[in-house]
Coordinates of C-alpha atoms in Angstrom, one line a residue:
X739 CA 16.1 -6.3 -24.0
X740 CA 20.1 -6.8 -23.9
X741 CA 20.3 -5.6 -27.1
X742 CA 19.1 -2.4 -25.5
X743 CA 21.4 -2.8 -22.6
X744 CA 24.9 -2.9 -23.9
X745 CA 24.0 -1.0 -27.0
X746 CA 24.9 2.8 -27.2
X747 CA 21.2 5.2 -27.3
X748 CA 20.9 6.0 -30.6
X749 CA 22.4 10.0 -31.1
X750 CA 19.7 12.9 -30.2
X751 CA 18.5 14.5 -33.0
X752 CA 17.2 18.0 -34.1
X753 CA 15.2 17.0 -36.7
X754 CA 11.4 18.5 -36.2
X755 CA 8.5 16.7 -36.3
X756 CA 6.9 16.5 -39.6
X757 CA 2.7 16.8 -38.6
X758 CA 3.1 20.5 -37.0
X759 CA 1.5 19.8 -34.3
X760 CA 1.2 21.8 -30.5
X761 CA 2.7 20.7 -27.2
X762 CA 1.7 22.5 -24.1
X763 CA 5.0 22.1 -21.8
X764 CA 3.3 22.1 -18.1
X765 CA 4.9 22.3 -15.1
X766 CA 3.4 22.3 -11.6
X767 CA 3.9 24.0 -9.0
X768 CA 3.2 23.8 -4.9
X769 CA 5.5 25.5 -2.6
X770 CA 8.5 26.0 -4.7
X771 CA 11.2 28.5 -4.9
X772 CA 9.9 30.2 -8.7
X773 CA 13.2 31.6 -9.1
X774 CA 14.5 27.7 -9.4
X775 CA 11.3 26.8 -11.6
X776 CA 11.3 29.8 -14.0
X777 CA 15.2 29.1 -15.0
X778 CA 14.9 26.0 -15.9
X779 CA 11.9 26.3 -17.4
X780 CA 13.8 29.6 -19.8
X781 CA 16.4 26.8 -20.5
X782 CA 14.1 25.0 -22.1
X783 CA 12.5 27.1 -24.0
X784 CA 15.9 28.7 -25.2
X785 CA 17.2 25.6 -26.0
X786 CA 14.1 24.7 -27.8
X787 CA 14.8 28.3 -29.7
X788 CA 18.3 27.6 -30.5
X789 CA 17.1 24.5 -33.0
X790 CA 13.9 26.7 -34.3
X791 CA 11.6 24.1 -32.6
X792 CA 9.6 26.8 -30.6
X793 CA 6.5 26.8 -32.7
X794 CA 5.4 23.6 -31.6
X795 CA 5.0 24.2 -28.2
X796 CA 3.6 26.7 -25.4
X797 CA 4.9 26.8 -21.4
X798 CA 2.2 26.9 -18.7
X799 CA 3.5 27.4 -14.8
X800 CA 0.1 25.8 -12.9
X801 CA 0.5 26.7 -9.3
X802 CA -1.1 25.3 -6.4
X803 CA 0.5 27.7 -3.6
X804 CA -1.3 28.3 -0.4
X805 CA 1.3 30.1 1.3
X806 CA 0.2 33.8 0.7
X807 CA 4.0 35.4 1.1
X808 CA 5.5 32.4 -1.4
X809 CA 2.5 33.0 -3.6
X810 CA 3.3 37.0 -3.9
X811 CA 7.0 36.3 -4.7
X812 CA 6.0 33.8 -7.2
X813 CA 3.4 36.2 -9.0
X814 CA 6.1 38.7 -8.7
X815 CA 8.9 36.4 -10.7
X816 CA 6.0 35.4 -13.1
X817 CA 5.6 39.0 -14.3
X818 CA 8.9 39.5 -14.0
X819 CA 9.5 36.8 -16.6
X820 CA 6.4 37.8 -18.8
X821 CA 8.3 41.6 -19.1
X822 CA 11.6 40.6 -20.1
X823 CA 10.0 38.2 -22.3
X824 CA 6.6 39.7 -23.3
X825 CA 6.4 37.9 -26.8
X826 CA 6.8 34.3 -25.9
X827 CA 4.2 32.0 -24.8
X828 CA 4.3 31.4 -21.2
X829 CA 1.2 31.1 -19.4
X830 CA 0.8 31.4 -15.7
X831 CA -2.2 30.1 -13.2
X832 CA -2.9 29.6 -9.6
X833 CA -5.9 28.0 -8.2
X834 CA -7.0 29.8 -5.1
X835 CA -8.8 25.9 -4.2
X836 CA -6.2 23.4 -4.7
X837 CA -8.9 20.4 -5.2
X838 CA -7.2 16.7 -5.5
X839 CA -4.1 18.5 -5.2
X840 CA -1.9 17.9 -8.1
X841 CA -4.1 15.9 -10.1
X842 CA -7.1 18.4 -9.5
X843 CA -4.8 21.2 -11.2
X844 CA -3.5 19.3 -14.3
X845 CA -7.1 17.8 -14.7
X846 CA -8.2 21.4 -15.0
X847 CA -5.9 22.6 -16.9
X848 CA -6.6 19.7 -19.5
X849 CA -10.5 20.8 -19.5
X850 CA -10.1 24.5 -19.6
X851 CA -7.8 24.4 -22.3
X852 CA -6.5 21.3 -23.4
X853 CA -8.5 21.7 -26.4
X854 CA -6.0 24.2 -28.0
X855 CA -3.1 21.5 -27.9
X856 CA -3.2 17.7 -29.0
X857 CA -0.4 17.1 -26.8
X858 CA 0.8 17.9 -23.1
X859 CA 4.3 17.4 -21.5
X860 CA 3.9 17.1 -18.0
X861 CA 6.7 18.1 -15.6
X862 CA 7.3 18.2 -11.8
X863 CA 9.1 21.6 -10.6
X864 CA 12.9 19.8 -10.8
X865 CA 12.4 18.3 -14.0
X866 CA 14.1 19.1 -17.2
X867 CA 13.8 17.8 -20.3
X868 CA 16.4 18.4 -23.6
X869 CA 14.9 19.5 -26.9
X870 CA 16.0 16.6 -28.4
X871 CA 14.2 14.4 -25.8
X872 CA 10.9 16.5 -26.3
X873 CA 11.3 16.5 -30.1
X874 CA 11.8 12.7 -29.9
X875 CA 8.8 12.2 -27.6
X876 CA 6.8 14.3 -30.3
X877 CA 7.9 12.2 -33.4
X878 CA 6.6 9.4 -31.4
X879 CA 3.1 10.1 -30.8
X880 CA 2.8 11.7 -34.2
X881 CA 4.2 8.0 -35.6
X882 CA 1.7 6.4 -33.0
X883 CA -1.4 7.4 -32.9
X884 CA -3.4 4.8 -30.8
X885 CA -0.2 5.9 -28.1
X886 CA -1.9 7.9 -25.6
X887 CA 1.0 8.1 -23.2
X888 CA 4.7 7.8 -23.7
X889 CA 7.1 8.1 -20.1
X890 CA 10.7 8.8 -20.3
X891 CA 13.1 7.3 -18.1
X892 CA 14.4 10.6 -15.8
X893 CA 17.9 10.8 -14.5
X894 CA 19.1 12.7 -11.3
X895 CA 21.1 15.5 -11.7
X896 CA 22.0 18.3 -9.5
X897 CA 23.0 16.2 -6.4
X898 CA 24.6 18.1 -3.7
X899 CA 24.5 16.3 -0.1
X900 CA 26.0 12.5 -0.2
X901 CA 22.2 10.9 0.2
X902 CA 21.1 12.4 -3.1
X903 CA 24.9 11.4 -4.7
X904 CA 24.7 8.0 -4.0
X905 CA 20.8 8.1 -5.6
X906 CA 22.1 9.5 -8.9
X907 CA 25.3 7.2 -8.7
X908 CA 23.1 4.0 -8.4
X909 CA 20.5 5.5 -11.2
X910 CA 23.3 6.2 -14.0
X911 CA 25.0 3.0 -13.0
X912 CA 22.3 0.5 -13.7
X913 CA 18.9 2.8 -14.3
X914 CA 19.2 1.5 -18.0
X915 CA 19.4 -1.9 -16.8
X916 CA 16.1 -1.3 -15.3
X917 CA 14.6 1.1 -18.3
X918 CA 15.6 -1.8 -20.9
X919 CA 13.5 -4.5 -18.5
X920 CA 10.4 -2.4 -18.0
X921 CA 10.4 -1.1 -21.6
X922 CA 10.5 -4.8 -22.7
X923 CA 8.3 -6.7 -20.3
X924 CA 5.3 -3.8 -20.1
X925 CA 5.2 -3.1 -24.0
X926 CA 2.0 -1.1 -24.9
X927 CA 0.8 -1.5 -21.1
X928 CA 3.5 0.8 -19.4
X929 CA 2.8 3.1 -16.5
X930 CA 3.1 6.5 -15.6
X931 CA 5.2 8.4 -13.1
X932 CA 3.3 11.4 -12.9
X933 CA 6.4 14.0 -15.1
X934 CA 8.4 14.0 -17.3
X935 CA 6.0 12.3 -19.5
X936 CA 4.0 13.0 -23.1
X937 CA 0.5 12.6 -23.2
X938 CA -1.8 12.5 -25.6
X939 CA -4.5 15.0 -24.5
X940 CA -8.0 14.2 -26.1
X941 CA -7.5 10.2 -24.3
X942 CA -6.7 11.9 -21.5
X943 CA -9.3 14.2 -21.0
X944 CA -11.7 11.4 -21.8
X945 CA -10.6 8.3 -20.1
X946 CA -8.2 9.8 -17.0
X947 CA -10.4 11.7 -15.0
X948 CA -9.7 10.1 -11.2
X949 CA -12.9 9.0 -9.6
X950 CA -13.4 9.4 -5.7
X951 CA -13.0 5.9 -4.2
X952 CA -15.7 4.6 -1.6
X953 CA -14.9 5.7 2.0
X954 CA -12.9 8.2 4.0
X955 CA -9.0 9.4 3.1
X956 CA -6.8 7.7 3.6
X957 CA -7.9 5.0 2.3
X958 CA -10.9 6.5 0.2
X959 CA -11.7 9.5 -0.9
X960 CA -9.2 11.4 -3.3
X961 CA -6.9 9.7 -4.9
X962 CA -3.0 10.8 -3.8
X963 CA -1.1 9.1 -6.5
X964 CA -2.6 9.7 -9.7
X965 CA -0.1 8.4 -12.3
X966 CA -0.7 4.5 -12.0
X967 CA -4.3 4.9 -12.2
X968 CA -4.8 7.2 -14.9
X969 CA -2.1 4.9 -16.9
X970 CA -4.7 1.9 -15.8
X971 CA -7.6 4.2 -17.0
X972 CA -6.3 4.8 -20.3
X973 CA -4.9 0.9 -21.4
X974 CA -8.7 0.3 -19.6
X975 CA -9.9 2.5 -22.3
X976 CA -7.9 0.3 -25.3
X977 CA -5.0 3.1 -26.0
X978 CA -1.5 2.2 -25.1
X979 CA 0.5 3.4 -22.6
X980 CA 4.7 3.0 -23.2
X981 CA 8.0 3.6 -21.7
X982 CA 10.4 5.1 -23.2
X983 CA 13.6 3.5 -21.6
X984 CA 15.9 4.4 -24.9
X985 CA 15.6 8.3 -24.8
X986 CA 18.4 10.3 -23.3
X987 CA 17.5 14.1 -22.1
X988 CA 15.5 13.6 -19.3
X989 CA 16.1 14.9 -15.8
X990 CA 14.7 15.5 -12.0
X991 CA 16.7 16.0 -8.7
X992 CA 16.4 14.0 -5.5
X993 CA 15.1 14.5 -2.2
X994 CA 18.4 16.0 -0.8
X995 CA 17.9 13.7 2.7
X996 CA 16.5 10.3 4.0
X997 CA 14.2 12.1 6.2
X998 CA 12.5 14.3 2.7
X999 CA 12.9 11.1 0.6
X1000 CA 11.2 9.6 4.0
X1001 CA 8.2 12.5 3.8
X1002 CA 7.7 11.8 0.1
X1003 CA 7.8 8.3 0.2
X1004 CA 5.2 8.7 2.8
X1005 CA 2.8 10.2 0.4
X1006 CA 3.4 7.6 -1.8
X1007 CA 2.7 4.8 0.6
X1008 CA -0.3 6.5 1.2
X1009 CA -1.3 6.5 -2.3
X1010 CA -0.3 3.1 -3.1
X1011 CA -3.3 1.4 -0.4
X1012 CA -5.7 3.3 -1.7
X1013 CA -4.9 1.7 -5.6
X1014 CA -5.4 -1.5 -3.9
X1015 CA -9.1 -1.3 -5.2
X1016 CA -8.1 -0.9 -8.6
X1017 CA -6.7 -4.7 -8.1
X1018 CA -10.1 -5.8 -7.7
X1019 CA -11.8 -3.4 -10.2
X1020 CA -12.6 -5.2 -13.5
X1021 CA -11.8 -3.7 -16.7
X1022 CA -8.1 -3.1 -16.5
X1023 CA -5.3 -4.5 -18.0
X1024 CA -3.5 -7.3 -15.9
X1025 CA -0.2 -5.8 -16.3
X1026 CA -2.2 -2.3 -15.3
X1027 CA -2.3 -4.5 -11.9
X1028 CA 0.9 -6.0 -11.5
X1029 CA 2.1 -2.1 -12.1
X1030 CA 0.1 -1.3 -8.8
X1031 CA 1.2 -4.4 -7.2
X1032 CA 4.6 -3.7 -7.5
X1033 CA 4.2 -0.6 -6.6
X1034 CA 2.6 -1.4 -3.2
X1035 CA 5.1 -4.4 -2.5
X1036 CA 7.9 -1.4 -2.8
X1037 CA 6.2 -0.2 0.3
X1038 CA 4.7 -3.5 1.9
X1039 CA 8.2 -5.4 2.1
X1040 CA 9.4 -3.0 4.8
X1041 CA 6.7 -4.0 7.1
X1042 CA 6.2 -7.9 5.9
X1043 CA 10.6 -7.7 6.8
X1044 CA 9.7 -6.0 10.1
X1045 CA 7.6 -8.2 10.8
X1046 CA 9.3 -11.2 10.1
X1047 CA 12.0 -9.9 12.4
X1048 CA 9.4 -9.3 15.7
X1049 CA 8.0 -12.7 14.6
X1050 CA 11.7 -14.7 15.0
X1051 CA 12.4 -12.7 18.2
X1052 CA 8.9 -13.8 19.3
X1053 CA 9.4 -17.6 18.8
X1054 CA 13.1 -17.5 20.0
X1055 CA 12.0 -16.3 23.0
X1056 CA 9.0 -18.2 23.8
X1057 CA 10.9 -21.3 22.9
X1058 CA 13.7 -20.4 25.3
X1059 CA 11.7 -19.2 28.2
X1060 CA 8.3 -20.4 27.9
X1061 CA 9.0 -23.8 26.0
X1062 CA 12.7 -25.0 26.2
X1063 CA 11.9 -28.2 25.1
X1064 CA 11.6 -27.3 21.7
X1065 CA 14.7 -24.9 21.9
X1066 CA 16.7 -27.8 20.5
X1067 CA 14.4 -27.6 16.8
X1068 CA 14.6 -23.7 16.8
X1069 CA 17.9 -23.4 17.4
X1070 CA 19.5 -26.8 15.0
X1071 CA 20.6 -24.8 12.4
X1072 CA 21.3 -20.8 13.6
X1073 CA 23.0 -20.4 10.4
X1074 CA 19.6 -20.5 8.3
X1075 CA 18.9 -16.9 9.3
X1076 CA 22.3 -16.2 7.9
X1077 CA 22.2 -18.2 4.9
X1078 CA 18.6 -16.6 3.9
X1079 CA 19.8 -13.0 4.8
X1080 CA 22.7 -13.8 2.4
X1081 CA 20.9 -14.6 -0.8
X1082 CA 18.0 -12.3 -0.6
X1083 CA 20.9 -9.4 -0.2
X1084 CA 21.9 -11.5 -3.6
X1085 CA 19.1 -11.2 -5.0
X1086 CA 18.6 -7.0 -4.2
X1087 CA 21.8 -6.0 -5.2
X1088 CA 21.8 -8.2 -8.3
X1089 CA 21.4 -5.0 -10.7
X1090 CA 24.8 -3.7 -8.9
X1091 CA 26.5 -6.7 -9.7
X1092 CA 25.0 -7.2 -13.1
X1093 CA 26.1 -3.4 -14.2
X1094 CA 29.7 -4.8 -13.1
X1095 CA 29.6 -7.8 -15.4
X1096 CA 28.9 -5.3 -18.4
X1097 CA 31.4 -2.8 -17.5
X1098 CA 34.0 -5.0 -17.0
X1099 CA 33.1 -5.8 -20.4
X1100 CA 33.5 -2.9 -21.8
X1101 CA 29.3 -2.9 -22.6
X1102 CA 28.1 -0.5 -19.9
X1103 CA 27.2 2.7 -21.8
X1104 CA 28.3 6.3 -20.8
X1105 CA 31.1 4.4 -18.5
X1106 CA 34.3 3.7 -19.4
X1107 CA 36.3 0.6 -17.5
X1108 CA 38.5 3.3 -14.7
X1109 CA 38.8 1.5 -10.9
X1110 CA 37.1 4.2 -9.7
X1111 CA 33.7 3.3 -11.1
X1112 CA 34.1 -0.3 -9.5
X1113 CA 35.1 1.3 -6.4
X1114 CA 31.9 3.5 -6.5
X1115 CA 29.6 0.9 -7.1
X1116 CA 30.8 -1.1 -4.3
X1117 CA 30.4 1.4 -1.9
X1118 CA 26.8 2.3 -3.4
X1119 CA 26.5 -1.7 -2.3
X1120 CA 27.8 -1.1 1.3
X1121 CA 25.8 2.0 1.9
X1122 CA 22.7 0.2 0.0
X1123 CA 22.8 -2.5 3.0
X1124 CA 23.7 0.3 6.0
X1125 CA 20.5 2.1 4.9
X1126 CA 18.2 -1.0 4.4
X1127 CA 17.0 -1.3 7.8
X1128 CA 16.3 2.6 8.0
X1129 CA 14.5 2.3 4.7
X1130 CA 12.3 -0.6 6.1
X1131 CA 11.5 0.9 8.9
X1132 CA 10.3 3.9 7.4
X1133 CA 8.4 2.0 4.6
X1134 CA 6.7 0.1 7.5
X1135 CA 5.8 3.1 9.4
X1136 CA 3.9 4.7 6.5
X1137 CA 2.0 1.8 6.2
X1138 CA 0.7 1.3 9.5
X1139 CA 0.1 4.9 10.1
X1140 CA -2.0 5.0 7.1
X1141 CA -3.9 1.8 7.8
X1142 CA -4.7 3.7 11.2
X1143 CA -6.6 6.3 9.2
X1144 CA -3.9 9.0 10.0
X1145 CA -3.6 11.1 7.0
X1146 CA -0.4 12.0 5.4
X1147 CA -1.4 14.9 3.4
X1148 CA 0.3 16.6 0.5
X1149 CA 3.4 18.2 2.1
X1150 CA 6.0 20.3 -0.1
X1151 CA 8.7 18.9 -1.3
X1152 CA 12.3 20.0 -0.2
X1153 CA 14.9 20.4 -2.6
X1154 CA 18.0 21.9 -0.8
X1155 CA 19.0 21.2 3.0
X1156 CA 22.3 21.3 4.5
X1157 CA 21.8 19.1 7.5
X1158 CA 19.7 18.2 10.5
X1159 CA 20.3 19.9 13.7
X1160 CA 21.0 16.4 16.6
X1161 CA 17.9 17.3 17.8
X1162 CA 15.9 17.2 15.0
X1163 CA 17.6 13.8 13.8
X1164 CA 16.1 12.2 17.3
X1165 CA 13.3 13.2 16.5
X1166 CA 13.1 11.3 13.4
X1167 CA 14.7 8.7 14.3
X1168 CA 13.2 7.7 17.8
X1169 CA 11.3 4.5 16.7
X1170 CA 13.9 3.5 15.0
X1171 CA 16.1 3.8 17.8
X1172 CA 13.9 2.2 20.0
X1173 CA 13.4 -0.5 18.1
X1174 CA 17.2 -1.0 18.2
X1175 CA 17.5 -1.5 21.6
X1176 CA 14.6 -3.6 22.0
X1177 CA 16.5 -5.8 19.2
X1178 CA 19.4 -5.7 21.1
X1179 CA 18.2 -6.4 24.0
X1180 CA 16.1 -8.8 23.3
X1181 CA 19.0 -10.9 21.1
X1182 CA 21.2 -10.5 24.1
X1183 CA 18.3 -12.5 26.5
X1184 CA 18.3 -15.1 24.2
X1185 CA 21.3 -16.8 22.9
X1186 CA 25.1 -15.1 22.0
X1187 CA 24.1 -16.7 18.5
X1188 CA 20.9 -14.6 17.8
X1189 CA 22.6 -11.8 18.9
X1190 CA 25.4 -12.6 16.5
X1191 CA 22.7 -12.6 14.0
X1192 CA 21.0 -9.7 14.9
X1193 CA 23.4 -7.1 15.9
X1194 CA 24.1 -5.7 12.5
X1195 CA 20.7 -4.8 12.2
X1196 CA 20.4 -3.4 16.0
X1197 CA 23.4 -1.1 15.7
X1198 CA 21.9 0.7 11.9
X1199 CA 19.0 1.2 13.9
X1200 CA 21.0 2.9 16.9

């Protein structure tokens, strides 16, 4: 895989695939702002144009609106687009049911008329992908042909508030670090991200149709995150499943605050329990598994952190006010909680650090060796360790709330915001903040040492 690292990608090319074969170019659709969608999407099909590469694919807009005014104005722009552009092949649908959400409509779309491609490239509503990228992706699964899947490695674009900046920083700075590991270590048992991927449609529309799992949403019921499962469904099947970590040309924008990337990763959470049962399913790959494991621990480590915290408040202050005889053995070496806080940030931030080493060597592609990147990156570092203890809290509350049965839903994504009114931001933020001065207070009872230790952490929170 460090071959892959400090290597330069290998130059995009033009050349068209050789077997002639269709690719429907899907994009979904729930809530959005068409005028957005529809641009991007008549990039892409320009750009395809401008290399005569059109042929070989088709442009379907499948919406899952509700909203009956958003819904008009998207119809509206749709015809719009079909009149100034009434000979090229974009298609347009809305459900009027939106059944398993996002899945539900792609899953239709694949019965109704996946028959008319052999391949689909599946977008979200901020994703772009160069022709080059698609034409790669293409010559791939023509070259493979027991690939049934193939996800590229997306990078932000389009940031505008500092949240979604620092996102894109940290992706461009060491997202090939990652994309070179997972490539490497998954092999023909990748996963799948739900866009910005190719798939292989007669596989899919065999194997990766999500069953209902036993019992009531959120835990049962409909799936939310479909991606890891139908990539389990399809290696489960024998066909292989890759990651393309090598391709350049592929794009998506980030929630533009904590508190949207907070309401997605909610969702998420959500979806990430219910794949718990896929864990104890037999049939599927083991590295199917450890995908979904992963996945879950992204999610699970904020509240087994959290909980580790209320745990060594718990016994500090039992041992002090309820036992002081043992306050001697909890308190011998104060500097432990330090020493551990020290090399797990170590061990989180390592990718940061790594992506230094390189750069510094001159190896780190796309970045030449200016101060200012090393200046970025080390602030990326700082603000990575402010935010942790938001993060975790966050990531712990979408886990208990969904292992209380509350429902989180399928909310639409924002894509531009300016700022939070104060109000508003109390209003996210009251648990956190009362957690805080719990912390705080609680530290102070105890010793000036565990406050020492726990202050940082206290004053994030407030």
């Amino acid at each position: 895989p460090w071959s892959a690292v400090v290597s330069k990608a290998p130059a995009p090319s033009k050349q068209l695939p050789t077997k002639g074969s269709l690719t429907a170019i899907v994009i979904a659709l729930y809530q959005e702002k068409p005028s957005r969608v529809i641009a991007a999407a008549e990039a892409m099909w320009d750009s395809l144009k401008e290399i005569g590469a059109e042929s070989g694919f088709e442009i379907f807009f499948l919406s899952d609106t509700t909203d009956p005014a958003l819904a008009e104005i998207e119809e509206q722009a749709i015809q719009d687009l079909l009149h100034r552009r009434p000979n090229e092949p974009f298609w347009y649908r809305r459900r009027r049911d939106n059944t398993q959400k996002k899945q539900g409509n792609i899953n239709d779309f694949v019965q109704r008329w996946g028959g008319r491609y052999e391949y689909m490239l599946e977008l979200d509503a901020d994703s772009f992908v160069s022709p080059e990228a698609m034409l790669e992706l293409v010559r791939r699964m023509d070259a493979r042909p027991r690939t049934a899947l193939i996800q590229s490695l997306p990078v932000i674009v389009g940031a505008r508030t500092y949240s979604a900046r620092t996102q894109q920083l940290a992706l461009r700075v060491h997202g090939g670090l990652f994309g070179a590991g997972l490539t490497w270590w998954s092999g023909g048992a990748g996963n799948f991200w739900g866009h910005n991927a190719i798939i292989r449609l007669a596989p899919f529309a065999a194997h990766a149709s999500l069953p209902d799992l036993p019992g009531k949403e959120p835990l049962g019921g409909k799936i939310l995150s479909h991606d890891f499962v139908e990539a389990a469904l399809l290696r489960r099947a024998g066909w292989r499943v890759e990651i393309a970590g090598d391709i350049v040309g592929s794009y998506e924008e980030a929630p533009p605050t904590i508190v949207d990337a907070a309401a997605r990763d909610r969702r998420w959470a959500q979806g990430n329990i219910q794949q718990v049962q896929i864990l104890f399913a037999k049939g599927f790959d083991w590295l199917s598994k450890v995908h979904i494991l992963a996945g879950l621990m992204g999610y699970m480590s904020g509240l087994l952190w959290l909980s580790l915290i209320v745990l060594g408040v718990f016994i500090a202050g039992y041992a002090k006010f309820f036992d002081t005889e043992t306050i001697a053995s909890v308190t011998a070496d104060p500097t432990a909680g330090l020493r551990l806080l020290i090399i797990l940030s170590l061990v989180l931030t390592s990718p940061k650090w790594l992506a230094i080493i390189l750069w510094a060597a001159g190896k780190l592609p796309g970045w030449n060796r200016s101060p200012r990147f090393l200046v970025a990156v080390i602030c990326d570092v700082g603000l990575t360790a402010l935010m942790a203890p938001i993060i975790m809290m966050n990531h712990a509350g979408s886990i208990l709330s969904t292992l209380m049965g509350v429902d989180g839903g399928w909310r639409p994504q924002v894509r531009d915001r300016n700022g939070f009114a104060w109000s508003d931001l109390v209003r996210h933020y009251r648990q956190h903040m009362i957690f805080g001065m719990c912390l705080l207070l609680a530290s102070f009872a105890i010793s000036p040492s565990f406050l020492l230790q726990n202050l940082p952490m206290a004053t994030i929170m407030l």
